[in-house]
Amino acid sequence: MNTMDNLEKQLICPICLEMFTKPVVILPCQHNLCRKCANDVFQAANPYLPTRAGSITSGGRFRCPSCRHEVVLDRHGVYGLQRNLLVENIIDMFKQESSSTKPEPVKKEEMPMCEVHKEEKINIYCVTHGVPTCSMCKVFGAHKDCEVAPITSVFQTKKTELSDGIAMMVGTNDRMQGIISQLEEACRSIEENSCRQKTQLCEKFDHLYTILEDKKREMCQKVTAEQEEKVNYIRGLTRKYGDHLEESCKIVETGIQTMEEQEQAVFLQATKPLLQKIAEASSIAHLEKVERGYENMDHFSVDFRRERQALRSIDFIQDEDVEDEDGETELSDAAVTEAGRISLLAQARVLLPLPAPDKSETLFFKSNV
């Protein structure tokens, strides 16, 4: 009988808590339900779906009462679930075996006794206080002025009420699970959107870095070009002055040698052309001279106060700033690359007011190249 008892426990429906009533349907999670119980659970989970003849005919979903696995139905509703013929055959075999075997006497459960009147069984229900009690309590005891009812009728009412409450809770739990799924999906969407926005933000900052690097290289090239021009000019003058100095040194050397000449006639013959060369070499007026301040490069100084303020004011677009994609205040990539040279910083100089001059920053970029 232990084997039969264990088998009977396996054939109990988790909804009605009785042996499966055919037809028995098998869920995708491999748990079984009476088709009627499955329909009751489905109606409780989908109270707003259209019904016909007491059963839901359109598709929907509910959760298995045993494992909470979500069961999705097609347009046939619970009638589209596969019947478990194996379980139905086992039920038939079990009933046949049970009927052929003499049942053991079943000990009838004893009714609970009243705590106040120890010898009285609890056989009525106090409606006023909502507790079961005995007849003596109604006649002589604490419930003599209360409204009472037969315990059997109250039992059926409360059982129906509890069954309805369980079905309602099953539906509520399904709806709560749906809300949880929506919240989890919202979290995933937030993470994906945040990742996408950060990627776009980094790309735009990289574009700004590229503009700044290009502008820095361009301005440095201007400084380098003028540096090379001035240095080459100075070196050219240095060579000219060097050549003149070398020629003067040769004349001085020749003059010293002439001074040592003892023959007067020879000395006088060499003196005239030598004095002429000395006169010519002593004059440097014909050589170019460097203008005062020629080496100064201050005209390449820069003032980035406006640009610095523009960079510090970089922020996300506000709702009122997105009314028109072609608005005059919006800085687009096309505007940045227009004519190949217009930069984002140049636009920022127009958009932002110039702060009060700072005595520590008095240099301006005014290249003459």
Short mmCIF file of C-alpha atoms in Angstrom, two decimals, residues 17-334:
data_model
loop_
_atom_site.label_atom_id
_atom_site.label_comp_id
_atom_site.label_asym_id
_atom_site.label_seq_id
_atom_site.Cartn_x
_atom_site.Cartn_y
_atom_site.Cartn_z
CA LEU A 17 -5.58 19.06 -4.63
CA GLU A 18 -7.51 16.03 -5.86
CA MET A 19 -6.65 13.26 -8.27
CA PHE A 20 -6.32 14.50 -11.84
CA THR A 21 -9.60 14.71 -13.70
CA LYS A 22 -9.42 13.78 -17.37
CA PRO A 23 -8.52 15.27 -19.70
CA VAL A 24 -5.07 15.86 -18.21
CA VAL A 25 -2.84 18.37 -20.03
CA ILE A 26 0.95 18.55 -19.87
CA LEU A 27 2.63 21.97 -19.73
CA PRO A 28 5.92 22.83 -21.54
CA CYS A 29 7.68 22.53 -18.17
CA GLN A 30 6.47 18.87 -18.01
CA HIS A 31 4.08 19.45 -15.08
CA ASN A 32 0.48 18.23 -15.36
CA LEU A 33 -2.87 19.87 -14.65
CA CYS A 34 -6.50 19.05 -15.08
CA ARG A 35 -7.67 20.90 -18.14
CA LYS A 36 -10.43 22.50 -16.06
CA CYS A 37 -7.90 23.67 -13.44
CA ALA A 38 -5.59 24.96 -16.14
CA ASN A 39 -8.50 26.93 -17.58
CA ASP A 40 -9.33 28.37 -14.14
CA VAL A 41 -5.74 29.51 -13.59
CA PHE A 42 -5.61 30.95 -17.10
CA GLN A 43 -8.85 32.92 -16.60
CA ALA A 44 -7.55 34.32 -13.30
CA ALA A 45 -4.31 35.44 -14.98
CA ASN A 46 -6.11 36.91 -18.01
CA PRO A 47 -9.36 38.39 -16.70
CA TYR A 48 -9.86 40.74 -19.67
CA LEU A 49 -9.51 38.28 -22.52
CA PRO A 50 -12.75 37.37 -24.37
CA THR A 51 -14.35 34.06 -23.36
CA ARG A 52 -16.76 31.66 -24.94
CA ALA A 53 -18.79 29.06 -23.08
CA GLY A 54 -16.81 29.69 -19.91
CA SER A 55 -13.37 29.11 -21.45
CA ILE A 56 -10.84 31.42 -23.03
CA THR A 57 -10.48 30.78 -26.74
CA SER A 58 -7.84 33.33 -27.75
CA GLY A 59 -4.12 33.11 -27.01
CA GLY A 60 -2.59 34.31 -23.76
CA ARG A 61 -0.23 33.22 -21.00
CA PHE A 62 -0.13 32.04 -17.39
CA ARG A 63 2.42 30.56 -15.02
CA CYS A 64 2.73 26.95 -13.93
CA PRO A 65 1.57 26.74 -10.28
CA SER A 66 4.35 24.23 -9.51
CA CYS A 67 7.48 25.88 -10.94
CA ARG A 68 6.24 29.37 -12.03
CA HIS A 69 7.40 28.73 -15.61
CA GLU A 70 5.53 30.98 -18.05
CA VAL A 71 3.18 29.07 -20.37
CA VAL A 72 2.32 30.83 -23.64
CA LEU A 73 -0.83 29.60 -25.36
CA ASP A 74 -1.86 29.85 -29.00
CA ARG A 75 -5.25 30.96 -30.30
CA HIS A 76 -6.85 27.72 -29.01
CA GLY A 77 -6.12 28.62 -25.38
CA VAL A 78 -5.86 25.71 -22.94
CA TYR A 79 -7.42 23.47 -25.57
CA GLY A 80 -4.21 23.80 -27.53
CA LEU A 81 -2.20 22.11 -24.74
CA GLN A 82 -1.19 18.51 -25.36
CA ARG A 83 -3.02 15.81 -23.42
CA ASN A 84 -0.91 13.51 -21.28
CA LEU A 85 -2.38 10.15 -22.26
CA LEU A 86 0.22 8.33 -20.19
CA VAL A 87 -0.96 9.98 -16.97
CA GLU A 88 -4.60 9.34 -17.92
CA ASN A 89 -3.85 5.64 -18.44
CA ILE A 90 -2.04 5.48 -15.10
CA ILE A 91 -5.08 7.07 -13.42
CA ASP A 92 -7.36 4.43 -14.97
CA MET A 93 -5.01 1.65 -13.85
CA PHE A 94 -4.79 3.14 -10.36
CA LYS A 95 -8.56 3.37 -10.00
CA GLN A 96 -8.97 -0.16 -11.28
CA GLU A 97 -6.35 -1.48 -8.87
CA SER A 98 -7.88 0.47 -6.00
CA SER A 99 -11.35 -0.90 -6.68
CA SER A 100 -10.08 -4.51 -6.84
CA THR A 101 -8.21 -4.19 -3.59
CA LYS A 102 -10.15 -4.07 -0.37
CA PRO A 103 -9.54 -0.71 1.11
CA GLU A 104 -8.17 -0.50 4.56
CA PRO A 105 -10.44 1.10 7.10
CA VAL A 106 -9.75 4.76 7.18
CA LYS A 107 -9.64 6.37 10.54
CA LYS A 108 -12.07 9.22 10.54
CA GLU A 109 -10.58 12.48 11.59
CA GLU A 110 -11.84 13.55 14.96
CA MET A 111 -13.60 16.88 15.17
CA PRO A 112 -11.80 19.44 17.33
CA MET A 113 -13.22 20.00 20.81
CA CYS A 114 -14.16 23.32 22.37
CA GLU A 115 -11.44 24.77 24.61
CA VAL A 116 -14.03 26.11 27.10
CA HIS A 117 -16.43 23.16 27.12
CA LYS A 118 -14.02 20.26 26.89
CA GLU A 119 -16.66 17.65 26.08
CA GLU A 120 -18.37 19.66 23.35
CA LYS A 121 -17.41 19.38 19.69
CA ILE A 122 -17.00 22.51 17.58
CA ASN A 123 -20.05 22.33 15.33
CA ILE A 124 -21.16 25.92 14.64
CA TYR A 125 -19.55 29.10 13.33
CA CYS A 126 -19.81 32.49 15.03
CA VAL A 127 -20.39 34.97 12.19
CA THR A 128 -19.99 37.95 14.53
CA HIS A 129 -16.47 37.07 15.66
CA GLY A 130 -15.51 34.94 12.66
CA VAL A 131 -14.45 31.85 14.69
CA PRO A 132 -15.80 28.27 14.98
CA THR A 133 -17.30 27.39 18.37
CA CYS A 134 -19.62 24.90 20.06
CA SER A 135 -23.35 24.93 20.84
CA MET A 136 -22.77 25.47 24.56
CA CYS A 137 -20.85 28.69 23.86
CA LYS A 138 -23.85 29.88 21.86
CA VAL A 139 -26.35 29.00 24.59
CA PHE A 140 -24.44 29.87 27.75
CA GLY A 141 -21.02 31.16 26.77
CA ALA A 142 -19.26 34.09 25.16
CA HIS A 143 -21.21 33.81 21.88
CA LYS A 144 -24.76 33.74 23.27
CA ASP A 145 -25.60 37.12 21.71
CA CYS A 146 -23.74 36.47 18.43
CA GLU A 147 -25.00 35.49 15.01
CA VAL A 148 -24.07 31.89 14.18
CA ALA A 149 -24.36 29.60 11.16
CA PRO A 150 -23.92 25.87 10.45
CA ILE A 151 -20.26 25.07 10.13
CA THR A 152 -20.82 23.09 6.90
CA SER A 153 -22.32 26.05 5.01
CA VAL A 154 -19.62 28.40 6.26
CA PHE A 155 -17.01 25.80 5.27
CA GLN A 156 -18.18 25.80 1.63
CA THR A 157 -18.38 29.60 1.58
CA LYS A 158 -14.90 30.07 3.03
CA LYS A 159 -13.45 27.38 0.76
CA THR A 160 -14.86 29.15 -2.29
CA GLU A 161 -13.61 32.49 -0.97
CA LEU A 162 -10.12 31.07 -0.38
CA SER A 163 -10.08 29.46 -3.85
CA ASP A 164 -11.04 32.77 -5.42
CA GLY A 165 -8.37 34.54 -3.39
CA ILE A 166 -5.72 32.06 -4.51
CA ALA A 167 -6.73 32.50 -8.15
CA MET A 168 -6.63 36.27 -7.72
CA MET A 169 -3.16 36.07 -6.15
CA VAL A 170 -1.94 33.91 -9.03
CA GLY A 171 -3.09 36.59 -11.45
CA THR A 172 -1.56 39.35 -9.30
CA ASN A 173 1.75 37.50 -9.13
CA ASP A 174 1.78 37.14 -12.92
CA ARG A 175 1.15 40.84 -13.33
CA MET A 176 3.92 41.62 -10.82
CA GLN A 177 6.26 39.36 -12.76
CA GLY A 178 5.35 41.27 -15.91
CA ILE A 179 6.18 44.56 -14.19
CA ILE A 180 9.51 43.14 -12.99
CA SER A 181 10.31 42.06 -16.56
CA GLN A 182 9.48 45.56 -17.81
CA LEU A 183 11.72 47.13 -15.15
CA GLU A 184 14.58 44.79 -16.04
CA GLU A 185 14.11 45.68 -19.71
CA ALA A 186 14.17 49.37 -18.74
CA CYS A 187 17.50 48.83 -16.94
CA ARG A 188 18.96 47.17 -20.02
CA SER A 189 17.70 50.00 -22.23
CA ILE A 190 19.22 52.61 -19.90
CA GLU A 191 22.60 50.84 -19.99
CA GLU A 192 22.51 50.51 -23.80
CA ASN A 193 21.45 54.14 -24.31
CA SER A 194 24.09 55.36 -21.86
CA CYS A 195 26.81 53.36 -23.63
CA ARG A 196 25.72 54.72 -27.02
CA GLN A 197 25.66 58.33 -25.77
CA LYS A 198 29.10 57.99 -24.15
CA THR A 199 30.49 56.61 -27.42
CA GLN A 200 29.05 59.54 -29.36
CA LEU A 201 30.34 61.97 -26.73
CA CYS A 202 33.86 60.56 -26.97
CA GLU A 203 33.73 60.78 -30.77
CA LYS A 204 32.75 64.46 -30.63
CA PHE A 205 35.50 65.25 -28.13
CA ASP A 206 38.00 63.40 -30.33
CA HIS A 207 36.83 65.58 -33.21
CA LEU A 208 37.47 68.68 -31.09
CA TYR A 209 40.93 67.36 -30.22
CA THR A 210 41.64 66.91 -33.93
CA ILE A 211 40.56 70.49 -34.68
CA LEU A 212 42.79 71.83 -31.90
CA GLU A 213 45.76 69.75 -33.05
CA ASP A 214 45.31 70.90 -36.65
CA LYS A 215 45.05 74.53 -35.56
CA LYS A 216 48.10 74.21 -33.31
CA ARG A 217 50.12 72.66 -36.13
CA GLU A 218 48.99 75.39 -38.56
CA MET A 219 49.92 78.23 -36.18
CA CYS A 220 53.24 76.61 -35.26
CA GLN A 221 54.04 76.31 -38.96
CA LYS A 222 53.48 80.06 -39.36
CA VAL A 223 55.87 80.81 -36.50
CA THR A 224 58.43 78.35 -37.86
CA ALA A 225 58.19 79.83 -41.38
CA GLU A 226 58.96 83.36 -40.16
CA GLN A 227 61.67 82.03 -37.88
CA GLU A 228 63.41 80.32 -40.80
CA GLU A 229 63.02 83.41 -42.99
CA LYS A 230 64.57 85.73 -40.38
CA VAL A 231 67.32 83.31 -39.41
CA ASN A 232 68.29 82.79 -43.08
CA TYR A 233 68.36 86.54 -43.60
CA ILE A 234 70.58 87.09 -40.52
CA ARG A 235 72.90 84.28 -41.58
CA GLY A 236 73.19 85.85 -45.04
CA LEU A 237 74.23 89.14 -43.46
CA THR A 238 76.65 87.28 -41.22
CA ARG A 239 78.33 85.78 -44.29
CA LYS A 240 78.59 89.21 -45.95
CA TYR A 241 80.11 90.79 -42.84
CA GLY A 242 82.42 87.80 -42.52
CA ASP A 243 83.65 88.18 -46.08
CA HIS A 244 84.25 91.92 -45.50
CA LEU A 245 86.12 91.16 -42.28
CA GLU A 246 88.32 88.59 -44.01
CA GLU A 247 89.18 91.10 -46.76
CA SER A 248 90.01 93.76 -44.12
CA CYS A 249 92.29 91.35 -42.30
CA LYS A 250 94.18 90.65 -45.51
CA ILE A 251 94.60 94.39 -46.12
CA VAL A 252 95.93 94.86 -42.56
CA GLU A 253 98.39 92.02 -43.06
CA THR A 254 99.51 93.52 -46.37
CA GLY A 255 99.91 96.92 -44.72
CA ILE A 256 102.13 95.47 -41.96
CA GLN A 257 104.32 93.78 -44.53
CA THR A 258 104.56 97.06 -46.49
CA MET A 259 105.63 98.90 -43.33
CA GLU A 260 108.67 96.63 -43.12
CA GLU A 261 109.82 97.53 -46.66
CA GLN A 262 113.21 99.35 -46.54
CA GLU A 263 113.38 100.44 -50.14
CA GLN A 264 111.65 103.77 -50.32
CA ALA A 265 110.73 103.54 -54.00
CA VAL A 266 109.16 100.15 -53.57
CA PHE A 267 107.36 101.31 -50.42
CA LEU A 268 105.89 104.34 -52.20
CA GLN A 269 104.78 102.22 -55.15
CA ALA A 270 102.82 99.88 -52.81
CA THR A 271 101.42 102.61 -50.59
CA LYS A 272 99.01 104.28 -53.02
CA PRO A 273 96.86 101.20 -53.93
CA LEU A 274 97.06 99.98 -50.34
CA LEU A 275 95.73 103.26 -48.94
CA GLN A 276 92.93 103.13 -51.51
CA LYS A 277 91.97 99.61 -50.36
CA ILE A 278 92.10 100.72 -46.70
CA ALA A 279 89.73 103.60 -47.45
CA GLU A 280 87.30 101.29 -49.23
CA ALA A 281 87.44 98.60 -46.53
CA SER A 282 86.91 101.11 -43.72
CA SER A 283 83.49 102.07 -45.09
CA ILE A 284 80.67 99.60 -44.21
CA ALA A 285 77.79 101.85 -45.18
CA HIS A 286 77.09 99.73 -48.20
CA LEU A 287 76.37 96.67 -46.01
CA GLU A 288 72.77 95.95 -44.89
CA LYS A 289 71.87 96.46 -41.26
CA VAL A 290 69.23 94.66 -39.14
CA GLU A 291 66.33 96.84 -38.09
CA ARG A 292 65.69 97.42 -34.41
CA GLY A 293 63.34 94.72 -33.01
CA TYR A 294 63.81 92.51 -36.06
CA GLU A 295 64.32 89.50 -33.80
CA ASN A 296 61.05 90.17 -31.90
CA MET A 297 58.35 87.48 -32.41
CA ASP A 298 55.68 88.95 -30.10
CA HIS A 299 53.23 89.38 -32.97
CA PHE A 300 52.67 85.61 -32.76
CA SER A 301 51.32 85.83 -29.21
CA VAL A 302 47.80 84.49 -28.66
CA ASP A 303 44.84 85.29 -26.43
CA PHE A 304 42.64 82.24 -25.79
CA ARG A 305 40.37 83.74 -23.14
CA ARG A 306 37.27 83.48 -25.36
CA GLU A 307 38.09 79.96 -26.46
CA ARG A 308 38.85 78.87 -22.89
CA GLN A 309 35.48 80.20 -21.75
CA ALA A 310 33.81 78.46 -24.70
CA LEU A 311 35.42 75.14 -23.77
CA ARG A 312 34.44 75.51 -20.12
CA SER A 313 30.83 76.18 -21.14
CA ILE A 314 30.53 72.93 -23.12
CA ASP A 315 27.48 71.04 -21.83
CA PHE A 316 24.65 68.81 -22.98
CA ILE A 317 21.91 70.21 -25.19
CA GLN A 318 18.88 71.42 -23.23
CA ASP A 319 15.33 70.65 -24.38
CA GLU A 320 14.70 74.21 -25.57
CA ASP A 321 17.87 74.09 -27.67
CA VAL A 322 16.64 71.18 -29.83
CA GLU A 323 13.62 72.87 -31.41
CA ASP A 324 15.21 73.10 -34.87
CA GLU A 325 18.11 71.04 -36.15
CA ASP A 326 19.12 73.94 -38.47
CA GLY A 327 19.03 76.57 -35.66
CA GLU A 328 21.64 79.32 -35.77
CA THR A 329 23.07 78.43 -32.36
CA GLU A 330 23.61 74.75 -33.07
CA LEU A 331 27.18 73.76 -34.01
CA SER A 332 27.05 70.97 -36.57
CA ASP A 333 29.89 68.98 -38.07
CA ALA A 334 29.14 70.48 -41.49
#
